[in-house]
Amino acid sequence: MNVTTTILEIRGLKARIAEDGTEILKGVDLTVNAGEVHAIMGPNGSGKSTLAHVLSGREGYEVTDGTVLYKGKDLLSMPPEMRAREGVFLSFQYPVEIPGVANTYFLRMALNAVRKHRGLPEVDAMDFLSLVEEKAALVEMEDALLSRNVNEGFSGGEKKRNEIFQMAVLDPTLAILDETDSGLDIDALRVVASGVNSLRSPERAMLLITHYQRLLNYITPDVIHVLSGGRIVRSGDKSLALLLEEKGYGWLEEEAAVGAGTAS
Amino acid sequence: MSSNEILSELTNQEYRHGFVTDVESEVFRPGLDEEIVAAISAKKKEPQWLLDWRLKAYRHWLGMTEPKWAKVSYPPIDYQAIRYYAAPKSTKDGPQSLADVDPELLRTYEKLGVPLEERAILAGVAVDAVFDSVSVATTFRESLAKVGVIFCSFSEAVHQHPDLVKKYLGSVVPYTDNFFATLNSAVFSDGSFCFVPKGVRCPMELSTYFRINQADTGQFERTLIVAEEGASVSYLEGCTAPKRDTNQLHAAVVELVALDDAKIKYSTVQNWYPGDKDGKGGIYNFVTKRGKCAGKRSKISWTQVETGSSITWKYPSCILLGDDSVGEFYSVALANNYQQADTGTKMIHIGKNTRSTIVSKGISAGHGQNTYRGGVSIAKSAIGARNYSQCDSLLLGDKCGAHTFPYLDVKTSTAQIEHEASTSKIGEDQLFYCRQRGLTNEDAVSLIVNGFARRVIRELPMEFAVEATKLLGVSLEGSVG
Ligand SMILES: Nc1ncnc2c1ncn2[C@@H]1O[C@H](COP(=O)(O)OP(=O)(O)OP(=O)(O)O)[C@@H](O)[C@H]1O
Ligand SMILES: [Mg+2]
């Protein structure tokens, strides 16, 4: 069988900062199918995190144009928690600390919210425990981190690991990983990458936001996009990443400027 | 119940104790004078010495003025408009057993989540229930009596254990203490009495549920707990009141006495009606609570979760008299809408090597104003005394306020004092993080607030920690987003 299911379909998406009206996304088009991993690269400030935030429903942005379909539904009309329950997971570039709330307690609430939405009963305590053990092993999370408060006092690398661990437990349909590789040492990078790889599945789609070719040595994306100036200016295969590593982003930005000039 | 159910239940509720119970009540005319004081005493068939004590208090009170130093504001209280006594009629002669209690009252306590029937009761918790001015039922009395623990209403104690009452009443909070405590001394109607004799560890949690039902009445209960040498007891009080658009006064006094090596743990979950979202109605909770660590190595620990009342004015304190005695104060105070809380503690170190710990967590939302006021005083005699204080404030929104007034008075150079304080806001980023994981905004707020308060909540007896967790959520309903 060779039916492709589209998970995410972004058309002409424009978004600005609600506070000052600065336009950040200037017309993004992107289609991601089930089973695919897409990497999004691009210079600092080009709008990668903004795209992740708009897709996950963070406040503070205004969508001024375009549409986003997620499994055929209008994603932008859903509140953030609905998107999460529908299977959209964001691994944060800067994971947030929640003092006094145990990591596993938090995760169990999250899991139950998702399960409830899917019409499943609350997770049984024993089942949850074994699920946690299994997934923690996947990203080599230390037990101590599970019982500590959510991200409180975690090192940068531990926070990122925790994100992937949460993702593994919550089993999303669309995972958006915003610079999960930044701040990881070589060993941690390998562990996180293998965690991500093991979560690749024909039902799931992933968007990997990254700056480094390094991560792509471990996770081979199906497509690489370059986001620059709020637009996807180039898409290609793995070789594009190598090209970027060598030449930087400057040449693409110039091309894009020329392209934009001829189009208008 | 799972945490999820708890949280989803709590975020969908308003003040759920706001019903009025339709029982026939006997009430006194409004107003306060010697006749009323004498009538209350007569109603309770009190001995002369107690009437005299009340009258001394009343006369002293006439010369006092309301304290104005707290950071709370309210229109003047007309003490002549208040009724100082209200009692359900059917308990006129005192219920002899649960069978004699008005079934309507039993249903009231069930609605409050306090089943009074012994077989249905939370495992191992003895309950005294005070409805308006009188105690309506005390459970488990007999099994407690077997080990020598006395747990009964204050009125009964006056008759059955007059020597104990006479010895300890006013020994920690004298009738001259302060405006509200003095008023209470004159007009207190009932409350709980607990005595744990030498060497006895009270085998179960003791608890009292207070409920104001009657309109225009004040509630002035008085609690006295004595733990003799080596005794220990854990006691919890819960409070609720119906919704009314007028303010009602609650001026209680609690006295604790711990002798050598005794331990008293006193926990409060205070959920009096807080007023509506515009600040109309609610209870004025002006309470004096003080414990005396009279004996060596004794320990008194106060834990309070204060979510209700339109105004809270209370400072559960410890007098650390005995050498090596320990005082603790763990507090969560929440002020939402137009609630005002001015609360804290006073740790008075007198004995050698006395230690105290203060952990205060203030939560402000809406237009709420939350003040921590805490005093640590260390006398010259308190050689080697130590205090640790931690005061944290959490703000939800930008119309509320948090204020901290720590007072320090140290008379010996051998003391060690440590103070930490912080103020933080619930962050947009924290809320979004939770929502991105599937939690609603309300669940997220509740989760973050409970995390903030956890250090205190975990000091509560287990059964009540769950209740307190729920309450924090309910009380913040609609305060964010
Ligand atoms: N809340 C905000 N207020 C003002 N400007 C913002 C806000 N959020 C994002 N921006 C701006 O939008 C632009 C895009 O930011 P974004 O975080 O999406 O970039 P990025 O591609 O993720 O960069 P990086 O690689 O550094 O993570 C930046 O210029 C940033 O300063
Ligand atoms: Mg970014």
Coordinates of C-alpha atoms in Angstrom, one line a residue, chain B residues 42-361:
Chain B
A42 CA -26.6 31.3 81.6
K43 CA -27.6 29.5 78.4
K44 CA -24.5 27.3 79.0
K45 CA -25.3 27.0 82.6
E46 CA -21.8 28.1 83.4
P47 CA -20.3 28.4 86.8
Q48 CA -19.9 31.8 88.4
W49 CA -16.1 32.0 87.9
L50 CA -16.6 31.8 84.2
L51 CA -19.3 34.4 84.1
D52 CA -17.0 36.7 86.1
W53 CA -14.1 36.1 83.7
R54 CA -16.4 37.0 80.8
L55 CA -17.6 40.1 82.4
K56 CA -14.0 41.2 83.2
A57 CA -13.2 40.7 79.6
Y58 CA -16.3 42.6 78.5
R59 CA -15.5 45.6 80.7
H60 CA -11.9 45.6 79.5
W61 CA -13.0 45.5 75.9
L62 CA -15.1 48.6 76.4
G63 CA -11.9 50.6 76.8
M64 CA -10.2 49.1 73.8
T65 CA -10.0 50.2 70.2
E66 CA -9.8 48.1 67.1
P67 CA -6.2 47.5 65.9
K68 CA -5.4 49.5 62.8
W69 CA -1.9 48.5 62.0
A70 CA -2.7 45.6 59.6
K71 CA -2.7 46.3 55.9
V72 CA -6.4 45.7 55.5
S73 CA -9.3 48.1 55.1
Y74 CA -13.0 47.7 55.8
P75 CA -15.9 49.9 56.8
P76 CA -16.4 50.3 60.6
I77 CA -18.0 47.3 62.2
D78 CA -21.2 48.0 64.2
Y79 CA -20.7 45.7 67.2
Q80 CA -24.3 46.4 68.3
A81 CA -25.7 45.0 65.0
I82 CA -24.2 41.6 65.5
R83 CA -26.0 38.7 67.2
Y84 CA -23.7 37.0 69.6
Y85 CA -25.5 33.8 69.9
A86 CA -27.3 31.5 67.5
A87 CA -27.9 27.8 68.0
P88 CA -30.0 25.2 66.1
K89 CA -33.0 24.7 68.3
S90 CA -33.1 20.9 68.3
T91 CA -29.8 20.7 70.2
K92 CA -31.0 22.9 73.0
D93 CA -30.2 20.4 75.6
G94 CA -27.2 19.1 73.8
P95 CA -27.1 16.0 71.6
Q96 CA -26.3 12.9 73.6
S97 CA -25.3 10.9 70.6
L98 CA -25.4 11.3 66.8
A99 CA -28.9 9.9 66.8
D100 CA -30.1 13.1 68.6
V101 CA -28.6 15.4 66.1
D102 CA -31.0 17.1 63.6
P103 CA -30.7 15.0 60.4
E104 CA -30.7 18.3 58.5
L105 CA -27.5 19.2 60.3
L106 CA -25.9 15.8 59.6
R107 CA -26.8 16.4 55.9
T108 CA -25.1 19.8 56.1
Y109 CA -21.9 18.3 57.3
E110 CA -22.1 15.6 54.6
K111 CA -22.4 18.3 52.0
L112 CA -19.3 19.8 53.4
G113 CA -17.6 16.5 53.0
V114 CA -17.6 15.9 56.8
P115 CA -19.6 12.8 57.4
L116 CA -20.3 12.6 61.1
E117 CA -21.4 9.0 61.2
E118 CA -18.6 7.1 62.8
R119 CA -18.7 4.2 60.4
A120 CA -18.5 6.5 57.4
I121 CA -15.8 8.8 58.8
L122 CA -12.5 9.3 57.3
A123 CA -10.4 6.5 58.7
G124 CA -9.2 7.4 62.1
V125 CA -10.3 11.0 62.3
A126 CA -12.4 12.2 65.2
V127 CA -14.6 15.1 64.5
D128 CA -16.2 17.8 66.5
A129 CA -18.6 19.9 64.5
V130 CA -19.5 23.4 65.5
F131 CA -22.5 25.0 63.9
D132 CA -23.0 28.7 64.5
S133 CA -22.5 29.0 68.2
V134 CA -22.7 25.5 69.4
S135 CA -21.0 22.2 69.1
V136 CA -23.4 19.7 67.6
A137 CA -21.5 16.4 67.7
T138 CA -18.3 14.9 68.6
T139 CA -17.4 11.5 67.2
F140 CA -15.1 8.8 68.5
R141 CA -15.3 10.2 71.9
E142 CA -15.5 6.9 73.6
S143 CA -12.5 5.3 71.9
L144 CA -10.5 8.4 72.8
A145 CA -11.6 8.2 76.4
K146 CA -10.2 4.7 76.6
V147 CA -6.7 6.1 76.2
G148 CA -7.4 9.0 78.4
V149 CA -7.8 11.7 75.7
I150 CA -10.5 14.2 76.3
F151 CA -12.0 15.6 73.2
C152 CA -15.3 17.4 73.5
S153 CA -17.0 20.7 73.0
F154 CA -15.8 23.6 75.1
S155 CA -19.1 23.9 76.9
E156 CA -19.0 20.3 78.0
A157 CA -15.5 20.7 79.2
V158 CA -16.6 23.5 81.4
H159 CA -19.0 21.2 83.1
Q160 CA -17.0 18.0 83.1
H161 CA -13.5 19.1 83.5
P162 CA -13.8 22.5 85.2
D163 CA -10.4 22.3 86.9
L164 CA -8.6 21.8 83.6
V165 CA -10.5 24.6 81.9
K166 CA -9.9 26.9 84.9
K167 CA -6.2 26.1 84.9
Y168 CA -5.5 26.7 81.2
L169 CA -8.2 29.1 79.9
G170 CA -6.5 32.4 79.2
S171 CA -3.1 31.1 80.2
V172 CA -1.7 31.7 76.7
V173 CA -4.0 34.4 75.4
P174 CA -5.1 36.4 78.4
Y175 CA -8.5 38.1 78.2
T176 CA -6.7 41.5 78.0
D177 CA -4.7 40.4 74.9
N178 CA -6.1 42.3 72.0
F179 CA -9.4 43.8 70.9
F180 CA -10.7 40.7 69.1
A181 CA -9.4 38.2 71.6
T182 CA -11.0 40.2 74.5
L183 CA -14.3 40.4 72.6
N184 CA -14.1 36.6 72.2
S185 CA -13.4 36.1 75.9
A186 CA -16.6 38.0 76.7
V187 CA -18.9 36.3 74.3
F188 CA -17.4 33.0 73.1
S189 CA -20.1 30.4 72.8
D190 CA -18.4 27.1 72.0
G191 CA -15.5 25.5 70.5
S192 CA -13.4 22.4 71.0
F193 CA -11.5 21.2 74.0
C194 CA -8.7 18.6 73.9
F195 CA -6.6 17.3 76.6
V196 CA -4.0 14.6 76.1
P197 CA -2.6 13.3 79.3
K198 CA 1.0 12.5 80.2
G199 CA 2.7 10.0 77.9
V200 CA -0.2 9.5 75.6
R201 CA 0.1 9.8 71.8
C202 CA -3.4 10.6 70.6
P203 CA -4.3 7.5 68.4
M204 CA -6.1 9.5 65.7
E205 CA -6.3 12.9 64.0
L206 CA -8.7 15.2 65.8
S207 CA -10.6 17.7 63.8
T208 CA -13.2 20.4 64.2
Y209 CA -15.4 21.7 61.5
F210 CA -16.8 25.2 62.0
R211 CA -19.7 26.5 60.1
I212 CA -21.5 29.8 60.3
N213 CA -25.1 29.3 59.1
Q214 CA -27.3 32.0 60.7
A215 CA -27.3 35.5 59.1
D216 CA -26.0 38.5 61.1
T217 CA -24.3 36.3 63.7
G218 CA -20.8 36.4 64.7
Q219 CA -18.9 33.3 65.4
F220 CA -16.7 33.4 68.5
E221 CA -15.4 30.0 69.2
R222 CA -12.6 29.1 71.6
T223 CA -10.3 26.2 71.3
L224 CA -8.0 24.9 74.0
I225 CA -5.6 22.1 73.5
V226 CA -3.3 20.8 76.3
A227 CA -0.7 18.2 75.8
E228 CA 0.9 17.0 79.0
E229 CA 4.5 15.7 79.4
G230 CA 5.4 13.5 76.5
A231 CA 2.0 13.6 74.9
S232 CA 1.3 14.3 71.3
V233 CA -1.7 15.2 69.2
S234 CA -2.5 16.3 65.7
Y235 CA -5.5 18.5 65.3
L236 CA -7.2 20.0 62.3
E237 CA -9.9 22.6 61.8
G238 CA -11.9 23.4 58.8
C239 CA -14.2 26.3 58.3
T240 CA -17.0 27.2 55.9
A241 CA -20.0 29.6 55.7
P242 CA -22.9 30.3 53.4
K243 CA -22.8 33.0 50.7
R244 CA -24.3 36.2 52.0
D245 CA -23.9 39.7 50.7
T246 CA -23.2 41.2 54.2
N247 CA -20.0 40.7 56.0
Q248 CA -19.9 38.5 59.0
L249 CA -17.5 38.6 61.9
H250 CA -15.5 35.6 63.1
A251 CA -13.3 36.3 66.0
A252 CA -11.9 33.0 67.4
V253 CA -9.2 32.3 70.0
V254 CA -7.0 29.2 70.0
E255 CA -4.7 28.4 72.9
L256 CA -2.2 25.5 72.9
V257 CA -0.2 24.4 75.8
A258 CA 2.7 21.9 75.4
L259 CA 4.5 20.6 78.5
D260 CA 7.9 18.8 78.5
D261 CA 8.5 16.7 75.4
A262 CA 4.9 17.2 74.2
K263 CA 4.0 17.8 70.6
I264 CA 1.1 19.6 69.1
K265 CA 0.4 19.9 65.4
Y266 CA -2.4 22.3 64.6
S267 CA -3.6 22.5 61.0
T268 CA -6.2 24.8 59.5
V269 CA -7.9 24.7 56.2
Q270 CA -9.8 28.0 56.3
N271 CA -12.4 28.4 53.6
W272 CA -14.9 30.8 55.0
Y273 CA -17.0 32.5 52.4
P274 CA -14.6 35.0 50.6
G275 CA -17.2 37.4 49.2
D276 CA -18.1 37.6 45.6
K277 CA -15.9 38.7 42.7
D278 CA -16.7 42.3 43.3
G279 CA -15.8 42.0 47.0
K280 CA -19.3 42.0 48.3
G281 CA -19.9 40.0 51.5
G282 CA -17.6 37.5 53.1
I283 CA -16.3 36.7 56.5
Y284 CA -14.0 38.9 58.5
N285 CA -11.7 36.4 60.0
F286 CA -10.0 38.1 63.0
V287 CA -8.4 35.3 64.9
T288 CA -5.9 35.0 67.7
K289 CA -4.0 31.8 67.8
R290 CA -1.1 31.2 70.1
G291 CA 0.8 28.2 71.5
K292 CA 3.0 28.0 74.5
C293 CA 5.9 25.6 74.5
A294 CA 5.9 25.6 78.2
G295 CA 8.0 22.5 78.6
K296 CA 11.5 21.5 77.6
R297 CA 11.9 20.0 74.2
S298 CA 8.2 20.6 73.4
K299 CA 7.1 21.4 69.9
I300 CA 4.2 23.3 68.4
S301 CA 3.6 23.3 64.7
W302 CA 1.1 25.5 63.0
T303 CA 0.1 24.7 59.4
Q304 CA -2.5 26.8 57.7
V305 CA -4.1 27.0 54.3
E306 CA -6.1 30.2 54.2
T307 CA -8.2 30.5 51.0
G308 CA -11.4 32.0 52.3
S309 CA -12.7 35.1 54.1
S310 CA -12.8 38.5 52.7
I311 CA -10.4 39.7 55.3
T312 CA -7.9 37.5 57.2
W313 CA -6.1 38.8 60.2
K314 CA -4.3 36.1 62.1
Y315 CA -0.9 35.4 63.4
P316 CA -0.6 31.9 64.9
S317 CA 2.4 32.3 67.2
C318 CA 4.6 30.3 69.5
I319 CA 6.0 31.3 72.8
L320 CA 9.1 29.1 73.1
L321 CA 9.6 29.1 76.9
G322 CA 11.0 25.6 77.5
D323 CA 14.7 25.0 76.7
D324 CA 15.2 23.3 73.4
S325 CA 11.6 23.8 72.4
V326 CA 10.6 24.1 68.7
G327 CA 8.0 26.3 67.0
E328 CA 7.0 26.0 63.4
F329 CA 4.7 28.0 61.1
Y330 CA 3.8 26.8 57.6
S331 CA 1.3 29.0 55.8
V332 CA -0.3 29.3 52.4
A333 CA -2.5 32.4 52.1
L334 CA -4.5 33.1 49.0
A335 CA -6.1 36.4 48.2
N336 CA -8.2 36.6 45.0
N337 CA -10.8 39.1 43.8
Y338 CA -11.0 41.7 46.6
Q339 CA -9.8 39.5 49.4
Q340 CA -7.3 40.9 51.9
A341 CA -5.0 38.7 53.9
D342 CA -2.7 40.0 56.6
T343 CA -1.2 37.0 58.2
G344 CA 2.0 35.6 59.6
T345 CA 3.4 34.6 62.9
K346 CA 5.4 35.6 65.9
M347 CA 8.1 33.4 67.3
I348 CA 9.1 34.4 70.8
H349 CA 12.3 32.8 71.9
I350 CA 12.8 32.7 75.6
G351 CA 14.3 29.3 76.4
K352 CA 17.8 28.2 75.5
N353 CA 18.5 26.6 72.2
T354 CA 14.9 27.2 71.0
R355 CA 14.4 26.8 67.3
S356 CA 11.7 28.1 65.0
T357 CA 10.9 27.7 61.3
I358 CA 8.7 30.0 59.3
V359 CA 7.6 29.1 55.8
S360 CA 5.0 31.5 54.3
K361 CA 3.6 31.3 50.7

